Coordinates of C-alpha atoms in Angstrom, one line a residue:
X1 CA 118.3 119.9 82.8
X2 CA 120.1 121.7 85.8
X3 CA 117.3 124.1 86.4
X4 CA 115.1 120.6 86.5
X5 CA 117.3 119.0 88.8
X6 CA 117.1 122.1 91.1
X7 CA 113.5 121.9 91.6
X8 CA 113.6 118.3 92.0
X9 CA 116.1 118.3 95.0
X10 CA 114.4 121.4 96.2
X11 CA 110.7 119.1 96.1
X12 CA 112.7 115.5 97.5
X13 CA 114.5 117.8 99.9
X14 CA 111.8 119.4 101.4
X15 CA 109.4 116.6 101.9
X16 CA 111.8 113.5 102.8
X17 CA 113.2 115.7 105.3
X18 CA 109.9 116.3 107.4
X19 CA 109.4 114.3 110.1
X20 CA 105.7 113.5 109.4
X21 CA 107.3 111.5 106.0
X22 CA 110.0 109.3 108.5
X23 CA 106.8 109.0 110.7
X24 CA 104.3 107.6 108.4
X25 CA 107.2 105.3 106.3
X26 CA 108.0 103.1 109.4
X27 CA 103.9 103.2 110.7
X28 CA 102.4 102.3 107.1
X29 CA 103.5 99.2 107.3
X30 CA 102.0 98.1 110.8
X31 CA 99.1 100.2 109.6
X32 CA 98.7 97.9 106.9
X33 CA 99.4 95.0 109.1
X34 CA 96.3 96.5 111.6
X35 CA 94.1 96.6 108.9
X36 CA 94.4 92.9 108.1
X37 CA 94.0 92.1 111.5
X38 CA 91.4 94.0 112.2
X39 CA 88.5 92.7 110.9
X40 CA 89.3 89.8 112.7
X41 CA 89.7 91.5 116.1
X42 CA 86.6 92.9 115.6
X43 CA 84.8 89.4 115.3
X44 CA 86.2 88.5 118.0
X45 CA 85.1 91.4 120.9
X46 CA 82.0 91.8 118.6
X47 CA 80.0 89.6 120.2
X48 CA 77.0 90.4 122.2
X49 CA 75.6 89.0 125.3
X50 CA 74.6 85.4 125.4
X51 CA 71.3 84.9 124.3
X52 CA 68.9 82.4 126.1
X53 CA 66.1 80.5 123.7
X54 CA 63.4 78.6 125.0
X55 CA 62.6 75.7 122.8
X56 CA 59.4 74.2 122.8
X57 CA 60.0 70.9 120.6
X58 CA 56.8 69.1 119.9
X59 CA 58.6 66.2 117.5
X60 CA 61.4 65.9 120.8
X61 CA 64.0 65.6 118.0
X62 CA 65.8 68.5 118.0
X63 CA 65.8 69.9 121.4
X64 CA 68.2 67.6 123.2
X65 CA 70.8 68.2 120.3
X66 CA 71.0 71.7 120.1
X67 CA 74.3 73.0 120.8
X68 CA 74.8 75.8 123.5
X69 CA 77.7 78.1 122.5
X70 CA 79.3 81.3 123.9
X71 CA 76.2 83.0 122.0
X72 CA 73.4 81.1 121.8
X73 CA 72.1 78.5 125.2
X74 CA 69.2 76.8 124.2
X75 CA 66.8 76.0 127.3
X76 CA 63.3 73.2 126.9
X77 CA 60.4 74.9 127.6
X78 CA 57.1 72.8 128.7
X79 CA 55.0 75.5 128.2
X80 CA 52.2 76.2 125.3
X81 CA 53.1 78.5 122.4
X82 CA 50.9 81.7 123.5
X83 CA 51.5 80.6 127.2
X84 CA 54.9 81.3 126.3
X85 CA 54.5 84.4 124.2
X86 CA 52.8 85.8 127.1
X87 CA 54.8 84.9 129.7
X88 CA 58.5 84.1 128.6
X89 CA 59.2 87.9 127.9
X90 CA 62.7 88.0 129.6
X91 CA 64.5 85.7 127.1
X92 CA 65.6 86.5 123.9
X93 CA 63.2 84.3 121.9
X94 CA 60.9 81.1 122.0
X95 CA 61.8 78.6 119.6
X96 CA 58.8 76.5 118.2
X97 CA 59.2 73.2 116.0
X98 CA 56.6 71.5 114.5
X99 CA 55.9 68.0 115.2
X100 CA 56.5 66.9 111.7
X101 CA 60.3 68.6 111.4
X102 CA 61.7 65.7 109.6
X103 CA 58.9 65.5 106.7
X104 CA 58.4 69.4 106.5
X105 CA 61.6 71.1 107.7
X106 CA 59.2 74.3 106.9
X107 CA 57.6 73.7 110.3
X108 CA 59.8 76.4 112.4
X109 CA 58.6 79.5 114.2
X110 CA 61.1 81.6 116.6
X111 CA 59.3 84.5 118.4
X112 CA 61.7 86.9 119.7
X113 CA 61.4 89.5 122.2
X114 CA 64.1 92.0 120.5
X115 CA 65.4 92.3 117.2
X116 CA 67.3 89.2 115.7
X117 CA 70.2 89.3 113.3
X118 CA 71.5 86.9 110.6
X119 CA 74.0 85.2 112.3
X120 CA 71.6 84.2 115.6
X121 CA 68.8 83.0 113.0
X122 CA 71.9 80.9 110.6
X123 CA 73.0 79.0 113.8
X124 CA 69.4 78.3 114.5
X125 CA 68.8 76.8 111.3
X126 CA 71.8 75.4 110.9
X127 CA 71.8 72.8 113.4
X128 CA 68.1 72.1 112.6
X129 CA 69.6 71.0 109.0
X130 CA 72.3 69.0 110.5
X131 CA 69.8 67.3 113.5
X132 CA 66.9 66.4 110.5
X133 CA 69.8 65.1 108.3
X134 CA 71.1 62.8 110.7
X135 CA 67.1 61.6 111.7
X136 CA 66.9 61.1 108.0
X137 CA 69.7 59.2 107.4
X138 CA 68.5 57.2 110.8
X139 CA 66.0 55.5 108.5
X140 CA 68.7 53.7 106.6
X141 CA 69.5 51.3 109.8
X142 CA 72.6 52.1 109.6
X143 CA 74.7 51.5 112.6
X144 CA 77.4 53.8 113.7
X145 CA 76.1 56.4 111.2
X146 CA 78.0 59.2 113.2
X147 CA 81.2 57.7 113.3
X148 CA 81.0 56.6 110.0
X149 CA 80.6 60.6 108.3
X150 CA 83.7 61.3 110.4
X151 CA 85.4 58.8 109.0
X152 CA 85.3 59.5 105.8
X153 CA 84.7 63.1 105.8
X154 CA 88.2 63.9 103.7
X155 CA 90.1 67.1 102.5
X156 CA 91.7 67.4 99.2
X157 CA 95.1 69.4 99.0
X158 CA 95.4 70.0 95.3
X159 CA 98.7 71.3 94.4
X160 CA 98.5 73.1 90.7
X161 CA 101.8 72.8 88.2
X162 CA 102.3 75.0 85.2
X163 CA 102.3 72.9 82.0
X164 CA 103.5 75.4 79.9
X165 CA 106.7 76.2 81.4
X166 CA 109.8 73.6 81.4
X167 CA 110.9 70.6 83.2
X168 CA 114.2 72.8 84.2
X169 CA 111.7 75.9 85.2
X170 CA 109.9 75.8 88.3
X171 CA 106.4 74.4 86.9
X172 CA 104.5 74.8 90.6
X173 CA 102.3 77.8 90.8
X174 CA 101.8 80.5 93.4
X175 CA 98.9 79.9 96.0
X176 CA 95.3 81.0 94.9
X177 CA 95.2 82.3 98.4
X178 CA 98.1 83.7 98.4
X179 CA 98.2 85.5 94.9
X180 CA 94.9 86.6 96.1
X181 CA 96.2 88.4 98.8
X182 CA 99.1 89.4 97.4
X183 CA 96.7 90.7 94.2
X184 CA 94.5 92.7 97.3
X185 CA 97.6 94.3 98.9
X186 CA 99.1 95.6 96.0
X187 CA 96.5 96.9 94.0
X188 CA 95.5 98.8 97.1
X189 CA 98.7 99.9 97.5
X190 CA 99.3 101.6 93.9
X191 CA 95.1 103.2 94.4
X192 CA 96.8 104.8 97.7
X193 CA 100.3 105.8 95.5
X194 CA 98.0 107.5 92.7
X195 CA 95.8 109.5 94.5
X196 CA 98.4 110.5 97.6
X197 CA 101.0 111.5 95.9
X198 CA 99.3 112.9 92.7
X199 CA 96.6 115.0 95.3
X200 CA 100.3 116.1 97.1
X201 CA 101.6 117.8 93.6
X202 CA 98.1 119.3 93.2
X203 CA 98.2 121.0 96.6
X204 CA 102.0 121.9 95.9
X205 CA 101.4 123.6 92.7
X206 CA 97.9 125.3 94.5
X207 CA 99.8 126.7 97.2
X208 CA 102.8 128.0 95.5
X209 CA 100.5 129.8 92.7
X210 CA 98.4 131.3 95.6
X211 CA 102.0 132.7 97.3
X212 CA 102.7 134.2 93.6
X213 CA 106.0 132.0 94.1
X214 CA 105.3 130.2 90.8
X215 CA 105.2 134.2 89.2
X216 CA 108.9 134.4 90.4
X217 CA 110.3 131.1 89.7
X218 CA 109.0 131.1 85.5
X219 CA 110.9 134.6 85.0
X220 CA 114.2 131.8 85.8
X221 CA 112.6 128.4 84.2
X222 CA 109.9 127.6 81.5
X223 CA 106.9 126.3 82.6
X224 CA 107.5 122.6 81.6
X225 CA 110.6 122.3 83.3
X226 CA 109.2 123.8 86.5
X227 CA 105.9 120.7 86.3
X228 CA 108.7 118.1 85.3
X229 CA 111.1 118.9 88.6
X230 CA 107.8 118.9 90.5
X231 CA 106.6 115.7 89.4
X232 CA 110.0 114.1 89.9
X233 CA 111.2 115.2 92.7
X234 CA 107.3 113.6 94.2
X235 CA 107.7 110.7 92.5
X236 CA 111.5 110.3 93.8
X237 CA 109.5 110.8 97.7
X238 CA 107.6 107.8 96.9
X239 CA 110.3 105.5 95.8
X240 CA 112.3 106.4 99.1
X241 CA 109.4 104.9 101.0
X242 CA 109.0 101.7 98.5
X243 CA 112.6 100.7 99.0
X244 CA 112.1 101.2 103.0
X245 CA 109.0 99.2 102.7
X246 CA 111.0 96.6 100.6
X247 CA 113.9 96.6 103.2
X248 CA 111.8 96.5 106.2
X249 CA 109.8 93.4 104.3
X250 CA 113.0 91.8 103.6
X251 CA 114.1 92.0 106.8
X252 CA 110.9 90.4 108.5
X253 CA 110.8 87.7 105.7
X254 CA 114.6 86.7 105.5
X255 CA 115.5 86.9 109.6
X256 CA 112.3 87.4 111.9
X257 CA 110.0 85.1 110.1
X258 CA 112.7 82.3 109.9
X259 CA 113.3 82.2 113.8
X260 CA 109.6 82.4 114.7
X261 CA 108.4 79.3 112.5
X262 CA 108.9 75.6 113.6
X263 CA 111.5 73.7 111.6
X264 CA 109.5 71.6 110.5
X265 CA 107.6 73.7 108.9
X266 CA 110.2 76.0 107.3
X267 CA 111.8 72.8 105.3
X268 CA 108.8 71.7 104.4
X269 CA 108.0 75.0 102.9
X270 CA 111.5 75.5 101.8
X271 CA 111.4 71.7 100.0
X272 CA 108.0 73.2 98.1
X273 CA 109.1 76.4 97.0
X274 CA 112.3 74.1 95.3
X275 CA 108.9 72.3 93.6
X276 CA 108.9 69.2 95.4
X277 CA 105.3 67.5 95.4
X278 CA 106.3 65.4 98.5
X279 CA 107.6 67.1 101.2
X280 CA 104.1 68.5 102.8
X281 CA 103.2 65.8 104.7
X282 CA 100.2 66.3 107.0
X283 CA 101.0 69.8 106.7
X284 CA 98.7 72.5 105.0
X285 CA 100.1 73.3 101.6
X286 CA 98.4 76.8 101.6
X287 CA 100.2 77.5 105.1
X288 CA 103.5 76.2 103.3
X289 CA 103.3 77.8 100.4
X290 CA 102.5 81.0 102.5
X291 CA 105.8 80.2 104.5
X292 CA 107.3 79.9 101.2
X293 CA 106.4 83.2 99.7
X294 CA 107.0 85.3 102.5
X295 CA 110.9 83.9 102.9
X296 CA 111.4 83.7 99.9
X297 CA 114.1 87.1 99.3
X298 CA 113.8 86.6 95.5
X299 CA 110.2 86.7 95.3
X300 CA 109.2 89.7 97.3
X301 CA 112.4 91.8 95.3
X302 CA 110.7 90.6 92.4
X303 CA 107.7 92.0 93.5
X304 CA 108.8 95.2 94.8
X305 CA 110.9 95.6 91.9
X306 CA 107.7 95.8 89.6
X307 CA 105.8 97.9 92.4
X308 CA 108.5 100.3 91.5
X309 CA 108.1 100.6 88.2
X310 CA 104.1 100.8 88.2
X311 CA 104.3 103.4 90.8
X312 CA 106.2 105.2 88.8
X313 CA 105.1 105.0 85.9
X314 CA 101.0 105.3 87.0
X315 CA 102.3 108.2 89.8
X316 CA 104.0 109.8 86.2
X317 CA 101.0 109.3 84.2
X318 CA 98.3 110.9 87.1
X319 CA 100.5 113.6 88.4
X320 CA 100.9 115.3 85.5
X321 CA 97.2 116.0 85.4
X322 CA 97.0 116.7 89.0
X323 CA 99.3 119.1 88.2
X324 CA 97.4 120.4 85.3
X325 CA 94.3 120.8 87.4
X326 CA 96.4 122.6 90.4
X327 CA 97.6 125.3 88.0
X328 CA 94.4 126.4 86.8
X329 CA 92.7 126.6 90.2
X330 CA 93.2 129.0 92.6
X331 CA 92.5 126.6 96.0
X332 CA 91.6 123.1 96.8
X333 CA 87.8 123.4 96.6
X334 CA 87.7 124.6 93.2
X335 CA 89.7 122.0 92.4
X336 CA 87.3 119.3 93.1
X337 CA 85.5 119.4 90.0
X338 CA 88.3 119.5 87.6
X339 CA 89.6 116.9 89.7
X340 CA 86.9 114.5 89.1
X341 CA 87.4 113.0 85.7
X342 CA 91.3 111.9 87.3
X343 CA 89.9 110.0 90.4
X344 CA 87.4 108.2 88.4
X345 CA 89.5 106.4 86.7
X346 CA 91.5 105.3 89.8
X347 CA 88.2 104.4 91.3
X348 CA 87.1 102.1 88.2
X349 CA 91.2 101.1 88.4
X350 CA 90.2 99.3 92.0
X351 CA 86.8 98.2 90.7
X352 CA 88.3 96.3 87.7
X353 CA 91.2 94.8 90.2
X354 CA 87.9 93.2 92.2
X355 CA 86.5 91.5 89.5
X356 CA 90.2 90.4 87.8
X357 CA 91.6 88.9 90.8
X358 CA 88.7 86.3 90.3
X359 CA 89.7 85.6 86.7
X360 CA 93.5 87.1 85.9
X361 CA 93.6 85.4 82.7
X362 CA 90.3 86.7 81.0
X363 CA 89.9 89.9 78.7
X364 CA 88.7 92.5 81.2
X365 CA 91.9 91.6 82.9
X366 CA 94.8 91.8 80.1
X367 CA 93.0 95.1 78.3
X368 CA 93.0 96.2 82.1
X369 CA 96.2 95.6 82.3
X370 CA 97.1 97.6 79.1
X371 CA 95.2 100.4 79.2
X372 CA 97.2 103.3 81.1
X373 CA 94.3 104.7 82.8
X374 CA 93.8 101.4 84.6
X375 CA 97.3 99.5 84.4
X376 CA 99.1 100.2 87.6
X377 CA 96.6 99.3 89.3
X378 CA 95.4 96.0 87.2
X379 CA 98.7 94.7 86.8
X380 CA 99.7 94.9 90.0
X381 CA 97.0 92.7 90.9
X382 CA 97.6 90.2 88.6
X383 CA 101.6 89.8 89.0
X384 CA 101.4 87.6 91.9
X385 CA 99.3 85.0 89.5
X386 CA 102.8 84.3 87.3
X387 CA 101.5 86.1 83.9
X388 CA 103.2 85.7 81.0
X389 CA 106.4 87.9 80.5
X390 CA 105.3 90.0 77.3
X391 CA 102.2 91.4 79.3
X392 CA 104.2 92.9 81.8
X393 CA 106.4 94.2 79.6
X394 CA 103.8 95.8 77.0
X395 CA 101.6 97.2 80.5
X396 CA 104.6 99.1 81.4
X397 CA 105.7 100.3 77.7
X398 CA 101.7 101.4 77.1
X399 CA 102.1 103.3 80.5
X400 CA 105.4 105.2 80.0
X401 CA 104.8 105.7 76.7
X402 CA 100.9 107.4 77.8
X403 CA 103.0 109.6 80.1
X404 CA 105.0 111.4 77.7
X405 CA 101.7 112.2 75.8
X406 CA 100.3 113.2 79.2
X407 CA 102.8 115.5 80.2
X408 CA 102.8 117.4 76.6
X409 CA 99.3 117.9 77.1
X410 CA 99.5 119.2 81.0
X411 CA 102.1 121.2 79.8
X412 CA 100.1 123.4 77.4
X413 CA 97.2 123.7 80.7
X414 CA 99.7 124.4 82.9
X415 CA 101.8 127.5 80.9
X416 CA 98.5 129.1 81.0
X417 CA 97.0 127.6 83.9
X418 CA 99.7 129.3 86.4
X419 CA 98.5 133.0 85.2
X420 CA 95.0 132.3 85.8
X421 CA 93.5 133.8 89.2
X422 CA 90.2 134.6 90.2
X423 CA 88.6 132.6 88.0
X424 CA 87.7 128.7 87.9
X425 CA 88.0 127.5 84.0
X426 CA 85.5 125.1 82.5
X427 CA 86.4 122.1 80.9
X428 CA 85.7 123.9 77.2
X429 CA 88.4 126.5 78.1
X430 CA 90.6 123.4 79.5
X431 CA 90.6 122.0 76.4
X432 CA 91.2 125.5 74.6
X433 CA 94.5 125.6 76.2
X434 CA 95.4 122.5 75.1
X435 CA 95.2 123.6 71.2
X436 CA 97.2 127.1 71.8
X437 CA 100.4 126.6 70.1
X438 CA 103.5 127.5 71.7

């Protein structure tokens, strides 16, 4: 145990202590942040130059009430169809609707002078629907038809309770929107986790059999002890940076969120994370219960409590075949191959998270959930959705108990593995290893 606990400090020591690790700790975070925001950002500077449509209207229905917007201005045109072909060339398109619009909504022909897209043709058609809807329902006699839809045009808040917990418990669940996120964030985070850190022992174990350090260091320690302080002394790296993360989150959550939110707001979300049904007001509930998750200090713990324990238990479970591989390569492009049949699960991990985060209650999700190669990932997702107990707990027993058998079996590569040069081994001879005995 001393000789592993050497090679662990000696592997926290000299990656916690570069500045590219204190670096990317503190920027992940807004990183992550950036990302989210992103995609939004780039809807909103995405937008192209307005584009004028001429609209020749032979019903005179629709013309007057299109909508001009920041994208689309739509201009009457008096002109005949191939007049207009010929001669309107510097506008974007020519927009031609039948006179019969309201009994065959088929009757719609847009010429363009450039190529179109999906969103210009939607809000084309869009408002058509809406204009021929409102001439149809014109035929009713109804007065004040318009003001009428507003009127009772209505939004239902639905608020879900959990009937199989206690009246004492706190029956209210999480948000769909929010566990839904929450499901998205942290099943990405554990598929960056596996692959980072288990690619960073891979490399470590490349570049130390390339320098013949790995010859020196088995004359002093056997094999297994020197892939166990390896993988340890990573895996204690990537808990560092889960309990910044956690602090930093707990900070924003507990003090900055707090002060930036309107009082209102705050008890109101406050009042429904204590389960009270009527407290909301004219308030959204999904903004509250947003409110609610993000100050809550007990929650996110909760939650970073179990990201601990998947990420090290998944990080456990990969690295030791990332190890495995690194030992019986003798650089990173060789590895690739070998390295294949690790990522693909990771990659079917995420793929199985898309499709569970839609249904966290159904089959693919719990076997998911239990199967090691898949779990971190899979269970993560499905925390925020208030599974029951017993799943958790049989996810992470599965997993730790899949990475004792794992490391036994990278063991056996890697004694052998770390004597290998000049060669690349098949997967036959891979498996050869595995049966020596020792």
């Amino acid at each position: 145990m001393s000789n592993i606990s050497l090679i662990i400090r000696r592997e926290f020591n000299e990656r916690v202590r570069k500045k590219s690790f204190i670096v990317t700790t503190l920027l992940t975070p807004v990183l992550m942040i950036g990302l989210m925001v992103a995609p939004a950002l780039i809807m909103q500077f995405s937008r192209g130059d307005t584009k004028h449509i001429a609209v020749i209207d032979e019903s005179g229905l629709v013309a007057p009430q299109l909508q001009d917007d920041e994208e689309l201005v739509f201009e009457p045109c008096t002109l005949g169809v191939e007049e207009a072909r010929r001669e309107l060339t510097d506008v974007f398109g020519i927009l031609c609707i039948g006179s019969d619009i309201v009994e065959n909504p088929n009757n719609v022909r847009f010429y363009v002078n450039s190529s179109s897209s999906l969103v210009v043709e939607s809000n084309i058609t869009g408002q058509i629907e809406e204009i021929v809807k409102t001439e149809k329902l014109k035929s009713y006699h109804i007065g004040n038809l318009r003001e009428i839809l507003d009127e009772v045009r209505t939004r239902v808040a639905m608020q879900t309770f959990r009937n199989d917990k206690s009246q004492e418990e706190d029956s209210r669940t999480q948000s769909p929107i929010v566990a839904t996120v929450l499901g998205y964030l942290l099943g990405f985070m554990l598929y960056m986790f596996l692959l980072i850190y288990g690619s960073m022992v891979m490399q470590s174990v490349i570049e130390e059999k390339n320098s013949r350090v790995l010859e020196v260091m088995v004359s002093s320690v056997r094999p297994f002890d020197l892939m166990c302080g390896k993988i340890l002394g990573v895996a204690l790296v990537a808990v560092v940076q889960i309990l910044v993360w956690g602090v930093l989150i707990g900070f924003v959550g507990g003090v900055v969120v707090p002060h930036m939110m309107p009082a209102d707001v705050l008890v109101s979300a406050q009042a429904a994370q204590g389960g009270m049904s009527d407290v909301a007001g004219d308030l959204d509930p999904e903004l509250l219960q947003a409110v609610a998750a993000m100050t809550d200090m007990g929650y996110i713990f909760k939650l970073f409590g179990f990201l601990l324990l998947f990420v090290f238990g998944g990080y456990l479970f990969y690295s030791a075949m990332f190890a495995a591989v690194g030992s019986a390569v003798d650089n990173v492009q060789d590895a690739s191959q070998l390295q294949l049949p690790i990522t693909l699960p990771i990659i079917l991990a995420l793929l199985v998270m898309m499709a569970v985060i839609k249904d966290p209650n159904s089959s693919l999700a719990f076997w998911g959930s239990v199967i090691p190669f898949t779990s971190p990932i899979v269970m993560m997702a499905r925390i925020p959705y208030d599974i029951p107990w017993w799943q958790v707990v049989l996810s992470l027993g599965v997993l730790y108990a899949s990475f004792v058998g794992m490391v036994w079996l990278a063991a056996k590569i890697y004694r052998v593995g770390i004597f290998m040069y000049g060669k690349k081994p098949t997967f036959k001879e891979l498996f050869r290893w595995m049966r020596y005995r020792y």
